[in-house]
Short mmCIF file of C-alpha atoms and ligand atoms in Angstrom, two decimals:
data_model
loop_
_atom_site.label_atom_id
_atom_site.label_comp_id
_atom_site.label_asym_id
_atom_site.label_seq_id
_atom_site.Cartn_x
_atom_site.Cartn_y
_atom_site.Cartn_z
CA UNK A 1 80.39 88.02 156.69
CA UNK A 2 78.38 91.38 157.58
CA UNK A 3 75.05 91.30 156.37
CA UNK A 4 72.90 93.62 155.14
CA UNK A 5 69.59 94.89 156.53
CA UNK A 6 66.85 93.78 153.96
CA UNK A 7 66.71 92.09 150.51
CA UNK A 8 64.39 91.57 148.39
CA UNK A 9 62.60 87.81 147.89
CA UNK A 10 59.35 86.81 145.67
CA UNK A 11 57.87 90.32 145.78
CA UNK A 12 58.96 91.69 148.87
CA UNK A 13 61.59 93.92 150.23
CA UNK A 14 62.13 92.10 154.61
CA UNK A 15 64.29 91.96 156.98
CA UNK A 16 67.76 89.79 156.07
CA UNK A 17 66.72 87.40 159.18
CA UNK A 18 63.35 86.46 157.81
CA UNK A 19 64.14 85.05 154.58
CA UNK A 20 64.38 81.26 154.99
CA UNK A 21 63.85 78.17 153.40
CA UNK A 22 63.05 74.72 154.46
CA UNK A 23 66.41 72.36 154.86
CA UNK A 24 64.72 70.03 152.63
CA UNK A 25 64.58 72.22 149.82
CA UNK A 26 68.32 72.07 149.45
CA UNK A 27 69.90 69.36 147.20
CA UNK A 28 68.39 70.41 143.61
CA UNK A 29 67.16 73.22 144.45
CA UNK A 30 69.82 75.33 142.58
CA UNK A 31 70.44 72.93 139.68
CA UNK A 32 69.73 75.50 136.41
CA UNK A 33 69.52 78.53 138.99
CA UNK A 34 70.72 81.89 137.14
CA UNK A 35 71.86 84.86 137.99
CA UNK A 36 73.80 88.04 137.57
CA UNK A 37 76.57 89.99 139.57
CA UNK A 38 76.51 93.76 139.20
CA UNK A 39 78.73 96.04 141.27
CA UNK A 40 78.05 99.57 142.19
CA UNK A 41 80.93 101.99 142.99
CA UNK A 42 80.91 105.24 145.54
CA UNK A 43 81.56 108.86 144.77
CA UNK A 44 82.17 110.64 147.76
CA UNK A 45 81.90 113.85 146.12
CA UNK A 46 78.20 113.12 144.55
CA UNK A 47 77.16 111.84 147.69
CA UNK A 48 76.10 108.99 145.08
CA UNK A 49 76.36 105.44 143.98
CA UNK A 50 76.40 104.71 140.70
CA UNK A 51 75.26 101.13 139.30
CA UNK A 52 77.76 99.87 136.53
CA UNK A 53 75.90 99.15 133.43
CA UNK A 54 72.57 97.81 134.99
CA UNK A 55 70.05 97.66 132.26
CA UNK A 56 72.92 95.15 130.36
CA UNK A 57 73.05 92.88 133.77
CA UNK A 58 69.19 92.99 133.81
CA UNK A 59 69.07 92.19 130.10
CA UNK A 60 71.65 88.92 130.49
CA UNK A 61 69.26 88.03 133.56
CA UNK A 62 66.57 88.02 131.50
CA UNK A 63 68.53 85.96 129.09
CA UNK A 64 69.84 83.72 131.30
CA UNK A 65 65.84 83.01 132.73
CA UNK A 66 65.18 82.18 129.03
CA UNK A 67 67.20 80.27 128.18
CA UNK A 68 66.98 77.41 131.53
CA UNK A 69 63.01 77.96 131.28
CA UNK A 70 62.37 79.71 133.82
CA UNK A 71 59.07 82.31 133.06
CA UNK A 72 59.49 85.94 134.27
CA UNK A 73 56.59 87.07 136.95
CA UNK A 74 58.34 90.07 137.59
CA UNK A 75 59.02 92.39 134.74
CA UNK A 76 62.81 93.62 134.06
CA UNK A 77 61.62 97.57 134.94
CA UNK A 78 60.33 96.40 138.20
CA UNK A 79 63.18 94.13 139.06
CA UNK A 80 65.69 97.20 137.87
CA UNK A 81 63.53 99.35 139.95
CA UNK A 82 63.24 97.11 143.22
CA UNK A 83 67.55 97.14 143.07
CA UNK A 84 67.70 100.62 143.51
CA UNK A 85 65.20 100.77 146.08
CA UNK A 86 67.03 98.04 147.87
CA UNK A 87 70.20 99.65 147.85
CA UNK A 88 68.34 102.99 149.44
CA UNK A 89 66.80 100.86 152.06
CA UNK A 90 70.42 99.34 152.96
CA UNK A 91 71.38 102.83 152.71
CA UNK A 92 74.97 101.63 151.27
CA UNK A 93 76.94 104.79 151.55
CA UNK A 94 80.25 102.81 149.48
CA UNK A 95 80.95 100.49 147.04
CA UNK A 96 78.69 97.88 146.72
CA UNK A 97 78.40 93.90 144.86
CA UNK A 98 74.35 93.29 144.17
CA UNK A 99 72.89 89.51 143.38
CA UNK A 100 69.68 88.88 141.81
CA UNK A 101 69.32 85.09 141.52
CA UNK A 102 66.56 83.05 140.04
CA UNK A 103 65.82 79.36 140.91
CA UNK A 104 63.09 76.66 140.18
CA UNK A 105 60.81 77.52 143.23
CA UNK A 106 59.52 73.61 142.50
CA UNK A 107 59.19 73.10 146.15
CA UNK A 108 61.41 70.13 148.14
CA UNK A 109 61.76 66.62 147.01
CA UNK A 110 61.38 67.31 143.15
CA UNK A 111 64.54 65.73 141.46
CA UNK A 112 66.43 67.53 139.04
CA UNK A 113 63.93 66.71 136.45
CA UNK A 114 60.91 68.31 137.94
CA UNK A 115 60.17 70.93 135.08
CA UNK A 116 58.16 73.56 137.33
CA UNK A 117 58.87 76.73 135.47
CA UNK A 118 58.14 79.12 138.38
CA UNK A 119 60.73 80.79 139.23
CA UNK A 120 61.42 82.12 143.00
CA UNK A 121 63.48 84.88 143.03
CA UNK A 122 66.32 86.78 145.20
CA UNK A 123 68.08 90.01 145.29
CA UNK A 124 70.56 90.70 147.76
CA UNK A 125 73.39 93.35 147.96
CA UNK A 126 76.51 93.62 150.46
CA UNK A 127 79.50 95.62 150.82
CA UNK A 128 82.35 94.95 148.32
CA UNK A 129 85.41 97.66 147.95
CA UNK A 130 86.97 97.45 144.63
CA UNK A 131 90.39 96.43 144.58
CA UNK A 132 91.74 98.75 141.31
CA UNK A 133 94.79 99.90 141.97
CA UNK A 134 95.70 98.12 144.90
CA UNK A 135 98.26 96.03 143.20
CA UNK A 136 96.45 92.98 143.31
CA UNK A 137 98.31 90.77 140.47
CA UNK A 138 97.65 86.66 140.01
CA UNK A 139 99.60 84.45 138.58
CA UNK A 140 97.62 82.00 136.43
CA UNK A 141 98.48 78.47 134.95
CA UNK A 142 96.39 76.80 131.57
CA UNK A 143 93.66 74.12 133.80
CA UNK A 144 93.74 70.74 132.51
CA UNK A 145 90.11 70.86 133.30
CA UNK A 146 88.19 72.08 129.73
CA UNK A 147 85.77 74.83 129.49
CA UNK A 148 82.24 73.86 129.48
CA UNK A 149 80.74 74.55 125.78
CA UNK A 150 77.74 75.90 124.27
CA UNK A 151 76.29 71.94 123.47
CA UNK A 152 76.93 70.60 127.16
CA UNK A 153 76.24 73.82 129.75
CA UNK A 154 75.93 76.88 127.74
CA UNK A 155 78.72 79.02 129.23
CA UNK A 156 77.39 82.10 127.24
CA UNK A 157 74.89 83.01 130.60
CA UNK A 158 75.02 83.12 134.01
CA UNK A 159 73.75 79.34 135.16
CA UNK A 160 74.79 78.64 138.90
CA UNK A 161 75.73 75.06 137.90
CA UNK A 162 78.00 76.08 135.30
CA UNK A 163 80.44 77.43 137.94
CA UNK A 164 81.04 73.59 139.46
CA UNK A 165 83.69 73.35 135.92
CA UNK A 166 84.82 76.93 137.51
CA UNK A 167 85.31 75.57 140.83
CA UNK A 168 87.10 72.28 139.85
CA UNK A 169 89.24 74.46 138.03
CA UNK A 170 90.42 76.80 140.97
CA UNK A 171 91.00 73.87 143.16
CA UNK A 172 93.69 72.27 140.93
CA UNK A 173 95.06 75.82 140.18
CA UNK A 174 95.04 76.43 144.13
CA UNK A 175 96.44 73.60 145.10
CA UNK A 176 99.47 73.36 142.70
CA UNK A 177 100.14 77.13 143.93
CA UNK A 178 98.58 79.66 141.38
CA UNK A 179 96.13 81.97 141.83
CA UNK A 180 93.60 81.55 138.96
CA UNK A 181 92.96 79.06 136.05
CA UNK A 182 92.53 79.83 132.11
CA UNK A 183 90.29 77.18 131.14
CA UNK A 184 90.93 75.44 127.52
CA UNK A 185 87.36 75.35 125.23
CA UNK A 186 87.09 71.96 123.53
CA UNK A 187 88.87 73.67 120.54
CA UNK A 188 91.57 74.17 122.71
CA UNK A 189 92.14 77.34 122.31
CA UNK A 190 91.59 79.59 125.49
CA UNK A 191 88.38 80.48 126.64
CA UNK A 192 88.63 82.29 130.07
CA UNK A 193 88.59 82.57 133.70
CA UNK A 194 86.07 80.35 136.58
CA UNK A 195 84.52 83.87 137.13
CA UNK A 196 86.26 86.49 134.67
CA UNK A 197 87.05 86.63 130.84
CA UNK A 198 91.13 87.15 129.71
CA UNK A 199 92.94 89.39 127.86
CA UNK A 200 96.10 89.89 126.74
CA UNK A 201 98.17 92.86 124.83
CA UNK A 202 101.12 91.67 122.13
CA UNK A 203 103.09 94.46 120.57
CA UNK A 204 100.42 96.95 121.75
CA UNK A 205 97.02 94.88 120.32
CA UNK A 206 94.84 94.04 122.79
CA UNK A 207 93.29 90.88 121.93
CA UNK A 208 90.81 88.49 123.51
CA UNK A 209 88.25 85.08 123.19
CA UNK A 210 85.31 86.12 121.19
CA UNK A 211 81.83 85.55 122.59
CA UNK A 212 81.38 81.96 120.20
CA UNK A 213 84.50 80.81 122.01
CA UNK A 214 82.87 79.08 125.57
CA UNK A 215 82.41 82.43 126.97
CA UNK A 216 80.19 84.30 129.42
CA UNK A 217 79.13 87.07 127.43
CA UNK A 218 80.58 89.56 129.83
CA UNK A 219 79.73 93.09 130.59
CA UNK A 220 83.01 94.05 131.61
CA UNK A 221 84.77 92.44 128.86
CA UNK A 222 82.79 94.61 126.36
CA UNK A 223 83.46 97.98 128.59
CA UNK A 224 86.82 97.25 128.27
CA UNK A 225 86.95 96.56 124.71
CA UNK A 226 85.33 100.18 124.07
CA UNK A 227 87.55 102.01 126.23
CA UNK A 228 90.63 100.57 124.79
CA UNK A 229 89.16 101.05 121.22
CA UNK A 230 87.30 104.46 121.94
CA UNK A 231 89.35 106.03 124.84
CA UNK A 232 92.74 104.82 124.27
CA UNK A 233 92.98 104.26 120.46
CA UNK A 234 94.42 101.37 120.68
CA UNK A 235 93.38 97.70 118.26
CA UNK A 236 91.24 95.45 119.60
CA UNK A 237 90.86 91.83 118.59
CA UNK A 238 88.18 89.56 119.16
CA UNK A 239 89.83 86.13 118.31
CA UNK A 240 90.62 82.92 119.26
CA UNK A 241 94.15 82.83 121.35
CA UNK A 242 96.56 79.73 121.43
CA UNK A 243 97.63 78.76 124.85
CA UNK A 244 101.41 79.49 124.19
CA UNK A 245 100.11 83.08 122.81
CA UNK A 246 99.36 83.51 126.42
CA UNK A 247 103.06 82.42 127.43
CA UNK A 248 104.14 85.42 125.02
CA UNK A 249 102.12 88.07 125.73
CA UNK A 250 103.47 91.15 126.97
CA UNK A 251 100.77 92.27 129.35
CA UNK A 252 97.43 89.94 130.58
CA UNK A 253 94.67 90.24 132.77
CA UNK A 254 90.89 89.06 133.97
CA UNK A 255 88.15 91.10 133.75
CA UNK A 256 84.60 90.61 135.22
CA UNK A 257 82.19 92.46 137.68
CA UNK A 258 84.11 90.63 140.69
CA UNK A 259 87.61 90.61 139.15
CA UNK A 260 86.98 94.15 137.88
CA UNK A 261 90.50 94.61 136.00
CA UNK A 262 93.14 92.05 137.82
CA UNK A 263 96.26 91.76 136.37
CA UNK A 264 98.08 88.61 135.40
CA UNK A 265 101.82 88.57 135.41
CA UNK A 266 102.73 84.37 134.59
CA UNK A 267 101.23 82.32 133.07
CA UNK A 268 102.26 78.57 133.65
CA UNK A 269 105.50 79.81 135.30
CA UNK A 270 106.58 82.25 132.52
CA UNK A 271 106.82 85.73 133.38
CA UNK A 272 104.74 88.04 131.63
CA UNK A 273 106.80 91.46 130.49
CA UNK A 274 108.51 92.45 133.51
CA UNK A 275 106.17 90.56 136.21
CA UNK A 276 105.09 93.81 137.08
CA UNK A 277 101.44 95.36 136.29
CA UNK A 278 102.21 96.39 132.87
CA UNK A 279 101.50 99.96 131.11
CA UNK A 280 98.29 99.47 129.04
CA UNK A 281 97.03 97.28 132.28
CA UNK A 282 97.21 100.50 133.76
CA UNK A 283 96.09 102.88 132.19
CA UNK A 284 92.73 101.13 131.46
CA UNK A 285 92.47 100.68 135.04
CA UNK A 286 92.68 104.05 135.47
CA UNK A 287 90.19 104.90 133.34
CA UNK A 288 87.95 101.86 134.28
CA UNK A 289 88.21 103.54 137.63
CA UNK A 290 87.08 106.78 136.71
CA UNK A 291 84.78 105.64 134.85
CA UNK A 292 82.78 103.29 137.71
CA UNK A 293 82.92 105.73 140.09
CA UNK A 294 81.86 109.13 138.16
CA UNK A 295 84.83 110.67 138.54
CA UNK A 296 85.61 110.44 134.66
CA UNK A 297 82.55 111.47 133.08
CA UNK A 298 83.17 109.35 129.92
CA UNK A 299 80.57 106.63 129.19
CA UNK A 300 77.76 108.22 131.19
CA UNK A 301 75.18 105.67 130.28
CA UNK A 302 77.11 102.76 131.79
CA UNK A 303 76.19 104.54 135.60
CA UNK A 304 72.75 104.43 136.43
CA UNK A 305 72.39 106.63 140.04
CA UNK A 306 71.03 104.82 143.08
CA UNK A 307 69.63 108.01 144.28
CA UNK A 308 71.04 108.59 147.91
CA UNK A 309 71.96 112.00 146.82
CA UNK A 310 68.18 112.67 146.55
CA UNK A 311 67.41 110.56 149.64
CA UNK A 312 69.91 112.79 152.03
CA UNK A 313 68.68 116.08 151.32
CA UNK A 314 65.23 115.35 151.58
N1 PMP B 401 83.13 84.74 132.84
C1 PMP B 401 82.57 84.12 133.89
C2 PMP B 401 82.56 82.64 133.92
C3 PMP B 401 82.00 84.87 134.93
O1 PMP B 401 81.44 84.26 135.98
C4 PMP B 401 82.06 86.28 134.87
C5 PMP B 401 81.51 87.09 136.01
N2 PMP B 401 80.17 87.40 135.84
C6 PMP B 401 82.63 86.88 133.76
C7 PMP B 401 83.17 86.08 132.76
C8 PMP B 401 82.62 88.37 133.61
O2 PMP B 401 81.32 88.81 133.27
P1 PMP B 401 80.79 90.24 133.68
O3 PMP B 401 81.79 91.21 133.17
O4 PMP B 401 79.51 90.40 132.97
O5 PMP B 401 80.69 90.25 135.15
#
């Protein structure tokens, strides 16, 4: 994996190389670590990358420091502002994936019970080209793993440990030959992705988990749910869905900052519609695409400018 030149660690922007730990301060070390994936997309036109939604990202990060105890040295303006002046300093000229990350800087040896609230933290940003309208389509299958809930890992924010129930999930969805899990909540009704939430259209409706449901409360998934309401006039609903819903459904897909809009065309072995990407799939990732990028200029206050436009004329 290419690297890039600097990031950004406990209050200073240095060179990729330099930023080490000691091998003894893995083991606990990220046990109740948060943090939050944000994507910024190219326009080749503006010379310009725009950051998708970042004061929301920095807001769940904020959140997510909250709620595993962690205090905040750094306020949320300077950690916004040290992003952008990252991604200047990498001078990213495409689209990009950026990872702040907060840990328990509780220094080695401390158990997973050492209650050090300091928090060390990490920003990092690499190349990541979007894959909208590539075709990329996954067929899923329902886990038999269950969704953590709100009383045993609190799915609702971006805790590092949470993804182990992700990752257990994949595995069994990998290895019996599918290409992402829906993970049941203990209602068992269906919650969502390891990394993305769901969504699926019946006769027209677009309907998905609501944020009480054992769900991150995700960015992407709200975007989507105003640009299918706002942009596309279409009904939305926020509601618990039954497992053989899914089986039914004429059209699903994930959505998240990684999975961006990925289509899902089985579920469990039965064929969604015609298997293909299906037509309200499409057009909302045309306009999610648009949208990102600049090149729609709906929903201006979801793209906050890196300001390499600025940097390349001066
Ligand atoms: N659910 C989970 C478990 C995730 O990890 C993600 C990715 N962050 C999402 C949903 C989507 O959230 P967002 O749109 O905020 O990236």
């Amino acid at each position: 994996m290419s690297n890039s030149k600097y990031l950004w660690w406990n209050g200073s922007q240095m060179p990729w190389e330099d930023a080490t730990i000691h091998v003894t301060d893995i083991g606990w070390s990220t046990v109740g670590a948060i943090f939050e994936g944000i994507r910024a997309y190219w326009n080749e036109d503006d010379q310009e990358a725009y950051v998708f939604r970042l004061p929301e990202h920095m807001k769940r990060f904020e959140q997510s420091m909250k709620l595993v105890r962690l205090e905040q040295e750094y306020s949320t303006e300077m950690l916004t502002e040290t992003i952008l002046e990252l991604i200047r300093a990498n001078e990213h000229r495409e689209d990009i994936y950026i990872r702040p990350l907060a840990y328990r800087a509780g220094g080695a040896g401390g158990g997973f019970s050492s209650f050090s609230s300091k928090a060390g933290i990490l920003i990092d940003t690499s190349p990541r080209p979007t894959h909208l309208k590539t075709g990329k389509k996954q067929d899923a299958c329902v886990s038999s793993w269950t969704r953590i809930s709100d009383n045993v890992m609190p799915p609702r924010v971006k805790n590092i440990s949470n993804y182990r129930n992700g990752q257990l999930a994949t595995m069994e969805a990998n290895i019996n030959g599918y290409d992402v899990p829906l993970l049941l909540n203990d209602q068992r009704k269906i919650a969502e992705g390891p990394g993305a939430c769901v969504m699926m259209v019946r006769d027209g409706k677009l309907i998905t988990p609501g944020v009480t449901d054992s769900i991150l409360e995700s960015i992407t998934r709200d975007a989507i749910l105003q640009i299918a309401r706002d942009d596309l006039g279409l009904v939305v609903e926020e509601r618990p869905i039954d497992r053989t819903e899914m089986y039914i459904a004429d059209e699903a897909f994930m959505c998240g900052t990684a999975a961006e809009i990925t289509p899902v065309v089985s579920v469990d072995r039965y064929q969604l519609g015609d298997g293909n990407v299906g037509p309200i799939t499409s057009q909302l990732e045309d306009i999610f695409l648009g949208v990102l990028r600049g090149t729609d200029s709906r929903h201006p206050d979801w793209r906050t400018p890196v300001g390499l436009k600025q940097l390349a004329k001066a």
